[in-house]
PDB file of C-alpha atoms in Angstrom:
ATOM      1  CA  UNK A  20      -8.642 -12.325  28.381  1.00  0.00           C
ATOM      2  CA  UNK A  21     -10.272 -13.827  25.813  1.00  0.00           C
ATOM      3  CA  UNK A  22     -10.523 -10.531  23.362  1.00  0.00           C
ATOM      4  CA  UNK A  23      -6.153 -10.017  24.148  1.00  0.00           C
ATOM      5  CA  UNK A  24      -5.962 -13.911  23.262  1.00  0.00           C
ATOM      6  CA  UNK A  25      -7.889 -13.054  19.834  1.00  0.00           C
ATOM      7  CA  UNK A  26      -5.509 -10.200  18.954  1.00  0.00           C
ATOM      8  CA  UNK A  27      -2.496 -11.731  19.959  1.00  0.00           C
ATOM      9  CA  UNK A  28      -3.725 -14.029  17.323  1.00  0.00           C
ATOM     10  CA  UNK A  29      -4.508 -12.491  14.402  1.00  0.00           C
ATOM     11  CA  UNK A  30      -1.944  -9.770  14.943  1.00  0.00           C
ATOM     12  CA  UNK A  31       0.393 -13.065  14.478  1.00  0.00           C
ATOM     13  CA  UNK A  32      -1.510 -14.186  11.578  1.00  0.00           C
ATOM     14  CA  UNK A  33      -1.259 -10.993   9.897  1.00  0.00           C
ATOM     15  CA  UNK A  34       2.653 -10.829  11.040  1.00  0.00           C
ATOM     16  CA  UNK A  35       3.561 -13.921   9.698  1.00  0.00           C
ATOM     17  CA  UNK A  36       1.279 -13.286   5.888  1.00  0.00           C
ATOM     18  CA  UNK A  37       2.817  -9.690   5.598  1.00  0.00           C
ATOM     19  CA  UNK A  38       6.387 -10.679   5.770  1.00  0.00           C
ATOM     20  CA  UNK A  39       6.323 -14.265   4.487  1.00  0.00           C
ATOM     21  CA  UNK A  40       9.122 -14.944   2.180  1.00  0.00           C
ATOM     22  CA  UNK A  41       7.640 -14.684  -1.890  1.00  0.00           C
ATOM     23  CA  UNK A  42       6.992 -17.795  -3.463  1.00  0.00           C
ATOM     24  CA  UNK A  43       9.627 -16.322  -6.210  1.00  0.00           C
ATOM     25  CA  UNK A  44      12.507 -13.373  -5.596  1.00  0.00           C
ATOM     26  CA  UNK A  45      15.326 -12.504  -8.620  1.00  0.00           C
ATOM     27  CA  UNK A  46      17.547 -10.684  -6.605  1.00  0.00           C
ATOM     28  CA  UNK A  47      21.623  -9.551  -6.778  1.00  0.00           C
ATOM     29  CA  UNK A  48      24.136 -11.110  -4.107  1.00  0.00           C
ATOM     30  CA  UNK A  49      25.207  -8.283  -1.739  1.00  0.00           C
ATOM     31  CA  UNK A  50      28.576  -7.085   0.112  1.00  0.00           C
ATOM     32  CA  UNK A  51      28.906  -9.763   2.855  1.00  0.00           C
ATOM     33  CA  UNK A  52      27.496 -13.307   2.439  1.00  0.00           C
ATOM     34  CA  UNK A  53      24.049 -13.532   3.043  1.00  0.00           C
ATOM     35  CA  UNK A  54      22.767 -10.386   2.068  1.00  0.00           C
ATOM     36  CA  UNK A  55      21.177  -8.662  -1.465  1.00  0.00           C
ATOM     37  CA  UNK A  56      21.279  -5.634  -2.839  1.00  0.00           C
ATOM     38  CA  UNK A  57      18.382  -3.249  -1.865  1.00  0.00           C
ATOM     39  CA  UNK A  58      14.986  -2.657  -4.160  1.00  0.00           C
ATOM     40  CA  UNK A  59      14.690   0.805  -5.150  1.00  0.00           C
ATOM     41  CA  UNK A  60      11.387   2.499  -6.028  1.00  0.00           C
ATOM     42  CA  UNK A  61      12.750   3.909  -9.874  1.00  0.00           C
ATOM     43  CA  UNK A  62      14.687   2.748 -12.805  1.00  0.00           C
ATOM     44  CA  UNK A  63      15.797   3.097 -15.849  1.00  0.00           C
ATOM     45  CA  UNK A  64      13.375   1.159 -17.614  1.00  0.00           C
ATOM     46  CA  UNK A  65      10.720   2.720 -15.507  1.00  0.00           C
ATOM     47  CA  UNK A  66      10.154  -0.128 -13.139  1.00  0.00           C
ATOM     48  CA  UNK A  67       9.612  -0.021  -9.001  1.00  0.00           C
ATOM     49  CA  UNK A  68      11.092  -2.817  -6.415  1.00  0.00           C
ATOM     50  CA  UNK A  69      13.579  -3.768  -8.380  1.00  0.00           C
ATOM     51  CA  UNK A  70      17.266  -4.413  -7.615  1.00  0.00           C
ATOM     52  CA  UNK A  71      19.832  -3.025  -9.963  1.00  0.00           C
ATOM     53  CA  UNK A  72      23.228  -4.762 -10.884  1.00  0.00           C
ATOM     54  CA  UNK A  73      26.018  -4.266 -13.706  1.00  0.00           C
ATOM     55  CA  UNK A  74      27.550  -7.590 -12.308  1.00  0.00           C
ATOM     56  CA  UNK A  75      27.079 -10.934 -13.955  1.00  0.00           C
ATOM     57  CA  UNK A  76      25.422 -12.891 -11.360  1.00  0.00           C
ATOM     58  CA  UNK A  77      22.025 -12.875  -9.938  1.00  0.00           C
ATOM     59  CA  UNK A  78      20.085 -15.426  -7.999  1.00  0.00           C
ATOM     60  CA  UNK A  79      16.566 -17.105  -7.964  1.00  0.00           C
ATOM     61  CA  UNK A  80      14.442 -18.047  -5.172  1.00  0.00           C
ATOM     62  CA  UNK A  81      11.765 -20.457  -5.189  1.00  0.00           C
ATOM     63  CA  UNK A  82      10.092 -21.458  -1.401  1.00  0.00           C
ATOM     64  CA  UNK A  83       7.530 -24.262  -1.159  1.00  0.00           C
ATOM     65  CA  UNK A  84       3.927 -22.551  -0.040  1.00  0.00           C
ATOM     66  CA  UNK A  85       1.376 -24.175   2.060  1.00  0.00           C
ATOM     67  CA  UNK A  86       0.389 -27.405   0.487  1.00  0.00           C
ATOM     68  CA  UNK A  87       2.525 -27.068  -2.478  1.00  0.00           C
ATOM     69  CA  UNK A  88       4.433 -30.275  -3.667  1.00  0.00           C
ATOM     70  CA  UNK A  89       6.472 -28.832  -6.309  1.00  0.00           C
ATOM     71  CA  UNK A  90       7.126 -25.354  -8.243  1.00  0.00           C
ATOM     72  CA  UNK A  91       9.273 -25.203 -11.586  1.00  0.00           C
ATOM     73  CA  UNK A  92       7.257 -26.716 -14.522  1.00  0.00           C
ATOM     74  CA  UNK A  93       5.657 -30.269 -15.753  1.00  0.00           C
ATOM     75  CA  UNK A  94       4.415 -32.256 -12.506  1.00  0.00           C
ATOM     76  CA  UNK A  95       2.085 -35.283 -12.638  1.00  0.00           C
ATOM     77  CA  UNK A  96       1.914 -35.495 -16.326  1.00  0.00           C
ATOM     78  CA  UNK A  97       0.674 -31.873 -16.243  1.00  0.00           C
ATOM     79  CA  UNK A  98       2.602 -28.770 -17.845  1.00  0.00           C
ATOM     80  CA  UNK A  99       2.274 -25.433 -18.542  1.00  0.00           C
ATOM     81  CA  UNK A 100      -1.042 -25.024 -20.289  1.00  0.00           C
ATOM     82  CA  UNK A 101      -3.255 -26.920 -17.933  1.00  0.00           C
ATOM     83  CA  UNK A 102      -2.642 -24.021 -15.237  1.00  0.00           C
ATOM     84  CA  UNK A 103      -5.851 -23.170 -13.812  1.00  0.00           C
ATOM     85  CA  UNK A 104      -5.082 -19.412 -13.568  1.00  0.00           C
ATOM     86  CA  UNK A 105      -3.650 -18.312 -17.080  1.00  0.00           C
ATOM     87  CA  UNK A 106      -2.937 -19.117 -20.353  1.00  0.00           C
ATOM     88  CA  UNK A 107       0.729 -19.583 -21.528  1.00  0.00           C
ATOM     89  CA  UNK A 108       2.769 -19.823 -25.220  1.00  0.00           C
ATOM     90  CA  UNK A 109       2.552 -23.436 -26.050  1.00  0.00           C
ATOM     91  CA  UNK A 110       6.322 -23.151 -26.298  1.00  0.00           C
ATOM     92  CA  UNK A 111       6.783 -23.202 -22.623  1.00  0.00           C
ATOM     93  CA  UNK A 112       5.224 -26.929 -22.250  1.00  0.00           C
ATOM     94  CA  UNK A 113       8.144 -29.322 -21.157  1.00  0.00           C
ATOM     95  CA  UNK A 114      10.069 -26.398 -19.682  1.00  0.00           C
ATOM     96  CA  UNK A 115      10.379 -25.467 -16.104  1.00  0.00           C
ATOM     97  CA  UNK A 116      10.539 -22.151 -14.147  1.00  0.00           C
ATOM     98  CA  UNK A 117      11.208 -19.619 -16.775  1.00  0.00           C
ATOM     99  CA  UNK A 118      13.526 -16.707 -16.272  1.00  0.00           C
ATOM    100  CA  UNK A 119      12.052 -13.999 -18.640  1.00  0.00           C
ATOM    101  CA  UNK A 120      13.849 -11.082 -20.161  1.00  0.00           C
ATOM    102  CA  UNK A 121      12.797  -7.615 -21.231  1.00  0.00           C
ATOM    103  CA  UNK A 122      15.953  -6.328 -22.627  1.00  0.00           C
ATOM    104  CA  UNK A 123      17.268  -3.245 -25.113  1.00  0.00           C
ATOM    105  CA  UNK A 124      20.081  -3.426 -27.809  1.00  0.00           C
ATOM    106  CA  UNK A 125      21.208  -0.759 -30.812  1.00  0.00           C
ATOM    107  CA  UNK A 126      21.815  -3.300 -33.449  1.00  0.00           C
ATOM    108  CA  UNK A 127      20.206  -6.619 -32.778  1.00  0.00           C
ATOM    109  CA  UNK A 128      22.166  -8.610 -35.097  1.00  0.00           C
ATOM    110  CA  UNK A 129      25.390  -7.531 -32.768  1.00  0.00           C
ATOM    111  CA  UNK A 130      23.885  -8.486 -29.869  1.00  0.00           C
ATOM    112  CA  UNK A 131      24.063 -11.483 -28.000  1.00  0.00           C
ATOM    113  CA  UNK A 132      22.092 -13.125 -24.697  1.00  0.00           C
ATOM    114  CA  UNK A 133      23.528 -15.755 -23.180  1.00  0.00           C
ATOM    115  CA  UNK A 134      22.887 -17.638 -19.344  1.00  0.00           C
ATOM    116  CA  UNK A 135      24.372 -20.282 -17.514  1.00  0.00           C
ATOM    117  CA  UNK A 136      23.268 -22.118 -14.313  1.00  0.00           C
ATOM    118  CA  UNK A 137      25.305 -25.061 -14.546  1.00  0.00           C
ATOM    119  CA  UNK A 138      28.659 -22.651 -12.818  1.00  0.00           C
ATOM    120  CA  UNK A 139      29.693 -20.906 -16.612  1.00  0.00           C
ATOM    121  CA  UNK A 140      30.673 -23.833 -17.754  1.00  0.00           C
ATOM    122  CA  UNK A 141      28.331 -24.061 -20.915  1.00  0.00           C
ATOM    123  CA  UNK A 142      26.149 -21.161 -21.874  1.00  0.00           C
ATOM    124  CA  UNK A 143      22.817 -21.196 -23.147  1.00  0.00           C
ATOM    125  CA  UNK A 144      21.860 -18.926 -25.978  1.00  0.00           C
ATOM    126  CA  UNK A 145      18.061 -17.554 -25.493  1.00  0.00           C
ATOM    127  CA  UNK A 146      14.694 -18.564 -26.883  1.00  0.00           C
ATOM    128  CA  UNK A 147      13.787 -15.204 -28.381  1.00  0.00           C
ATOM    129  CA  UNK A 148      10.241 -14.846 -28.508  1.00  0.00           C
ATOM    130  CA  UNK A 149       7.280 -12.361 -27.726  1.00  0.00           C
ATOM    131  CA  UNK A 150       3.900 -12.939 -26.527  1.00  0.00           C
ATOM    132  CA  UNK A 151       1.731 -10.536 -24.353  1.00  0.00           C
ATOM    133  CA  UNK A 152       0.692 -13.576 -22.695  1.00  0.00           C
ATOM    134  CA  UNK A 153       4.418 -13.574 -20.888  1.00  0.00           C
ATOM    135  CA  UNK A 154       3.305 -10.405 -19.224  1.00  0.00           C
ATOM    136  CA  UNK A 155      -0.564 -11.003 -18.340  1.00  0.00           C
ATOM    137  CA  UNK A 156      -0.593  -7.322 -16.214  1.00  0.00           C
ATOM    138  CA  UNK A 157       0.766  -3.942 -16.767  1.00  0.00           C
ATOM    139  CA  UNK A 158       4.682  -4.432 -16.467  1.00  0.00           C
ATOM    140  CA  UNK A 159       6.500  -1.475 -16.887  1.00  0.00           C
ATOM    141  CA  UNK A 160       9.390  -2.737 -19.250  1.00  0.00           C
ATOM    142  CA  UNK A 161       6.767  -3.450 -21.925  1.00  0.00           C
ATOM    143  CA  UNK A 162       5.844   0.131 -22.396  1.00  0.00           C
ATOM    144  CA  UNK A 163       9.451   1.568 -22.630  1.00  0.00           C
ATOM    145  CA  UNK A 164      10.220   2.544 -25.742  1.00  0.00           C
ATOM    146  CA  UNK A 165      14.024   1.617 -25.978  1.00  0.00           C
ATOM    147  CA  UNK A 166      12.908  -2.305 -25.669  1.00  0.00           C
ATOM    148  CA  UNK A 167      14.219  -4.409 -29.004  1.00  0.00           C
ATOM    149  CA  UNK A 168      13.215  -7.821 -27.827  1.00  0.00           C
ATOM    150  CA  UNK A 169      11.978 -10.157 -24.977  1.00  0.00           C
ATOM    151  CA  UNK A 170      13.649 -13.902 -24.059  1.00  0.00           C
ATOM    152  CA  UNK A 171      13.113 -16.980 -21.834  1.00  0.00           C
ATOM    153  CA  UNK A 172      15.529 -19.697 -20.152  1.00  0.00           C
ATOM    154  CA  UNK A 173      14.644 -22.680 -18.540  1.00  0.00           C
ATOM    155  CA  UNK A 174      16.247 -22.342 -15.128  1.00  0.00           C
ATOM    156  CA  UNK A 175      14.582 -25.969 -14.231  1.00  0.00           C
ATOM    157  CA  UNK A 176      12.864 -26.742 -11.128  1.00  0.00           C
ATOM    158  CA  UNK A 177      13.063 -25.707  -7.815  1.00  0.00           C
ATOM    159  CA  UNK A 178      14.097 -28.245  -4.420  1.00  0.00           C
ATOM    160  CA  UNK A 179      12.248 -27.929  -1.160  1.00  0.00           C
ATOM    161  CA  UNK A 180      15.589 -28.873   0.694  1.00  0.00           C
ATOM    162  CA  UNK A 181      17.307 -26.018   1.447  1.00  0.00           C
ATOM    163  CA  UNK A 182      16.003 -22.985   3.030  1.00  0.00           C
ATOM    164  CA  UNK A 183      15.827 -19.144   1.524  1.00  0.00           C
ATOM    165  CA  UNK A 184      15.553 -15.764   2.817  1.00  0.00           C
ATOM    166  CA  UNK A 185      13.408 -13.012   2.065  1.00  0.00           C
ATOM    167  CA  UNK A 186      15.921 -10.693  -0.363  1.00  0.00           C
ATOM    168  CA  UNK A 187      14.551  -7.559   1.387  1.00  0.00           C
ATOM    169  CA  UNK A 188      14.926  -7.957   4.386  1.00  0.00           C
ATOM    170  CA  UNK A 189      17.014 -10.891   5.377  1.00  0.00           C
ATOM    171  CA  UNK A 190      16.324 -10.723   9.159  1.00  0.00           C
ATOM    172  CA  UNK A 191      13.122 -12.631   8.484  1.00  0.00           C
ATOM    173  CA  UNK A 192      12.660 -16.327   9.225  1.00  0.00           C
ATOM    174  CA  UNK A 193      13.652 -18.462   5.648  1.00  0.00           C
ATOM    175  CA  UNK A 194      11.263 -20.786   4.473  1.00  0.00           C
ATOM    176  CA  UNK A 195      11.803 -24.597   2.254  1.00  0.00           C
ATOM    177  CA  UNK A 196      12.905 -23.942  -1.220  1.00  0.00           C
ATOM    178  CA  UNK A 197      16.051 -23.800  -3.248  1.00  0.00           C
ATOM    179  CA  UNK A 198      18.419 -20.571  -4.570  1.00  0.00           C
ATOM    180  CA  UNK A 199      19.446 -20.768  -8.504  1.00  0.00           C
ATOM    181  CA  UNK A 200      22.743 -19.036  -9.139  1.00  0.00           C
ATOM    182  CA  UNK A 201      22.205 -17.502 -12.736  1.00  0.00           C
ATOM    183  CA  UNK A 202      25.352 -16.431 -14.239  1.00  0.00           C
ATOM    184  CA  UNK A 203      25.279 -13.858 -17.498  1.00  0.00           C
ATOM    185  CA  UNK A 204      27.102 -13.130 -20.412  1.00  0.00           C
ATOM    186  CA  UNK A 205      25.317 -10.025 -22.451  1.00  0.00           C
ATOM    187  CA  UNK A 206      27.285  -8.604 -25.608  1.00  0.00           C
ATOM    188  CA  UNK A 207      25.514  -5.370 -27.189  1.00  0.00           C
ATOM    189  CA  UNK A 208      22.837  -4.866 -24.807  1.00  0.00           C
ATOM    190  CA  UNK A 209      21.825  -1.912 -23.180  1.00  0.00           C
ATOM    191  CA  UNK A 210      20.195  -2.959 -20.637  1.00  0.00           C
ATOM    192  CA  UNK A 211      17.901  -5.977 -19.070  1.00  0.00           C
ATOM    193  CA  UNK A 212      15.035  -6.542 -17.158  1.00  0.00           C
ATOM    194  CA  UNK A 213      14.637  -9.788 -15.063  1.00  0.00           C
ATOM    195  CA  UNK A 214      11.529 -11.662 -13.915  1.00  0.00           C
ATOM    196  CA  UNK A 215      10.431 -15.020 -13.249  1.00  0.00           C
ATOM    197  CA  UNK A 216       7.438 -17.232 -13.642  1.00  0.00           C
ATOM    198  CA  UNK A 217       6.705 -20.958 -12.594  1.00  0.00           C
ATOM    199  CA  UNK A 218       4.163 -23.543 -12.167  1.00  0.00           C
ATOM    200  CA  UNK A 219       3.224 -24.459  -8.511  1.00  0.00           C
ATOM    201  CA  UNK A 220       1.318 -27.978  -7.708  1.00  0.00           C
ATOM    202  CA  UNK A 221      -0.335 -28.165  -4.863  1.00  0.00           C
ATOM    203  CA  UNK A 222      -1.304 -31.314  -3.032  1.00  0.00           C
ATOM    204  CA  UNK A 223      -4.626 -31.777  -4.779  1.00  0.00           C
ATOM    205  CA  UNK A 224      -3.058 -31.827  -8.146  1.00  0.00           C
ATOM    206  CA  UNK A 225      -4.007 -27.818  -9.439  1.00  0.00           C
ATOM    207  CA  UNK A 226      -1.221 -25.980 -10.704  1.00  0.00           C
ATOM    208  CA  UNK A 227      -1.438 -22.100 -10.518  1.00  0.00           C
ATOM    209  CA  UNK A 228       0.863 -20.015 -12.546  1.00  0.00           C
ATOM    210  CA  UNK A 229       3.471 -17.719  -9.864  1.00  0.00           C
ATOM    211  CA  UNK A 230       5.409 -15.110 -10.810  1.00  0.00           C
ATOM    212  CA  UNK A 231       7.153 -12.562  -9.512  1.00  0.00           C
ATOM    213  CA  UNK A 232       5.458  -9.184 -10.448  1.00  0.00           C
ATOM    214  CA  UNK A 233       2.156  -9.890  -8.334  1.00  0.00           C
ATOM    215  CA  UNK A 234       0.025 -11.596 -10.353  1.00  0.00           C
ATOM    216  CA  UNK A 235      -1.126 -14.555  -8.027  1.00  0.00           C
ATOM    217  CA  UNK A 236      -0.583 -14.297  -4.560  1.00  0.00           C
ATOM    218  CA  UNK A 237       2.921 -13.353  -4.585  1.00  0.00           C
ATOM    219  CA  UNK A 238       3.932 -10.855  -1.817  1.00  0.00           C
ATOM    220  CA  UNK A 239       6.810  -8.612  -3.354  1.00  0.00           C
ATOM    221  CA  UNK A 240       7.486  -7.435  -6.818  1.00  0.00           C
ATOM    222  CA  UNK A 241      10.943  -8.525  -6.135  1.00  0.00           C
ATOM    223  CA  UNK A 242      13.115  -8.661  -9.515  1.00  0.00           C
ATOM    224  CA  UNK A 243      16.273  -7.248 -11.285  1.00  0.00           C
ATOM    225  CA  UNK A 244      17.613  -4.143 -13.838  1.00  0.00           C
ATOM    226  CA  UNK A 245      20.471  -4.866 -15.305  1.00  0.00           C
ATOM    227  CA  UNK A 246      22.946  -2.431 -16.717  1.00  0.00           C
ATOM    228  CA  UNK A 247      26.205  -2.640 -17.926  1.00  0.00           C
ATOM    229  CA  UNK A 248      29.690  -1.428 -16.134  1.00  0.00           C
ATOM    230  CA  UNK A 249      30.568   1.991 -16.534  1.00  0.00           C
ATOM    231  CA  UNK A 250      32.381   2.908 -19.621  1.00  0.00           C
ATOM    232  CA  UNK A 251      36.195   3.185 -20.001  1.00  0.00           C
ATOM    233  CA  UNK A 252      37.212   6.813 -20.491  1.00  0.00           C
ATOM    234  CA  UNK A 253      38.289   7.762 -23.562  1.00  0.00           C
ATOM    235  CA  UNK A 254      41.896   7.805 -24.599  1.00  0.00           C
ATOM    236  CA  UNK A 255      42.043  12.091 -24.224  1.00  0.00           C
ATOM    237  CA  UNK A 256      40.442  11.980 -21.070  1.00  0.00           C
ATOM    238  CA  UNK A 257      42.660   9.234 -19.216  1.00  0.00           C
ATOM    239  CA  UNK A 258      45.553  11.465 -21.122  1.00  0.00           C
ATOM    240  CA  UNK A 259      44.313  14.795 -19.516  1.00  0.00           C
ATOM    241  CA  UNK A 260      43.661  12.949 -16.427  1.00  0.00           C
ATOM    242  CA  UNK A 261      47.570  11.742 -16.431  1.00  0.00           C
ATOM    243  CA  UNK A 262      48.656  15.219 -16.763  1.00  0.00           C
ATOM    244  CA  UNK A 263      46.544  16.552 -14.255  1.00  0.00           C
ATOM    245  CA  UNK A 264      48.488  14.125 -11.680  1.00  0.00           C
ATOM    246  CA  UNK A 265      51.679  15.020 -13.102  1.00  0.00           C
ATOM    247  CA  UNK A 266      51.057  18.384 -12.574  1.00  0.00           C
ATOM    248  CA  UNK A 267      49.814  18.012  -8.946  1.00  0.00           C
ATOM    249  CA  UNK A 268      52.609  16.321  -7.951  1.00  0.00           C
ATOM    250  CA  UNK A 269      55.222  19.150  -9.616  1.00  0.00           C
ATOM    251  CA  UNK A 270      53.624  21.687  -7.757  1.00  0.00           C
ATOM    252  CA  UNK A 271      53.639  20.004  -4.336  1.00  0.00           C
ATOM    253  CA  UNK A 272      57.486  19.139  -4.967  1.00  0.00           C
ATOM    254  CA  UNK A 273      58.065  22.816  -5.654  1.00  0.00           C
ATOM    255  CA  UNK A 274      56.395  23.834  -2.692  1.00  0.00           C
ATOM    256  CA  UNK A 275      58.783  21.854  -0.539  1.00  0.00           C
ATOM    257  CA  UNK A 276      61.833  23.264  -1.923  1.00  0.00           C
TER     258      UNK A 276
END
């Protein structure tokens, strides 16, 4: 009794670890309310679990862990570079959870990225910067040779009010955090690559960096490509396309006759 007590135990222990909800999740709002697109294993950059979109609205998740009193940025008169577990640009002091961009463009001076989370009504032009301490593992994006630049945005701090879902697989029981709509407006860009990174305090007053492409104790490598929509046709091919049509519907008027 006592051995089918024990591994009724841990096999709930190990149940609830292996499909708790990440501490962070960039993710692309689905069909029907409620859901997110799926995570595919390959992209264009060459990056796995990540969600692709040509849309210009993603979302942000941010759940409260075990013992954790706030994740975003500064907390308790302590900021980004007193985390105990990495080293970050002293430009991200005073900021909060950072959205971070990998992105590519053909002309840079033609380009343009821009991000709202206060509902479109004022955008925010980027911080363009580049450290290799943004990216403290191997992160696919880096290494693809297309990439013109890399940018932050303060998406602020996250509330412990409202409950969110795990993006890949909604079934699962939500835990205590908050979801950040994040809408984009990209001119000249190729395409994007979306991750995030904040500070979480925990109860004892530590702050540990968490991101989302596993590099503390964060379950899921749960981000977002970005492309854009697919081109218009050119003028010739909607023209042959037209007379295609016209043609079709000649011959089946003939054939009724």
């Amino acid at each position: 009794m006592k051995k089918t007590v024990m591994g009724l135990v841990l096999l709930l222990t190990f149940s609830s670890t292996s499909h708790a909800v990440p501490t962070l999740q960039i993710g692309v709002p689905g069909a029907s309310p409620g859901s997110y697109a799926p995570y595919v294993n390959s992209s264009n950059p060459n990056e796995t679990d990540t969600a692709i979109t040509t849309g210009n609205i993603i979302v942000v998740g941010g759940v409260q862990a075990q013992n954790a009193v706030h994740l975003g940025g500064a907390y308790g008169g302590r900021d980004w570079s007193t985390a105990v577990n990495g080293t970050t640009p002293a430009a991200f002091d005073s900021h909060g959870a950072l959205l971070l961009i990998t992105y590519s463009a053909d002309a840079l001076a033609s380009s343009s990225l821009k991000i709202s989370t206060d509902g479109g009504n004022s955008y925010h032009s980027s911080d363009v910067a580049y450290s290799s301490l943004f990216f403290p593992n191997e992160h696919s994006p880096l290494h693809d040779g297309t990439v013109s630049g890399y940018a932050y945005f303060d998406i602020g701090n996250f509330g412990f009010a409202g409950t969110v879902a795990n993006f890949a697989d909604p079934g699962e029981s939500p835990a205590n955090g908050e979801l950040k709509e994040i809408l984009l407006q990209f001119t000249g860009i190729n395409w994007a690559h979306f991750d995030v990174m904040a500070l979480e305090t925990k109860e004892t007053g530590n702050q540990e960096i968490r991101t989302t492409w596993n590099f503390e104790n964060n379950p899921g490598s749960h981000d977002v490509t970005w492309h854009p929509n697919t081109p218009v046709p050119e003028p010739g091919t909607v023209t042959l396309v037209g007379l295609g049509l016209a043609g079709l519907a000649l011959y089946k008027r003939r054939n009724r006759k």
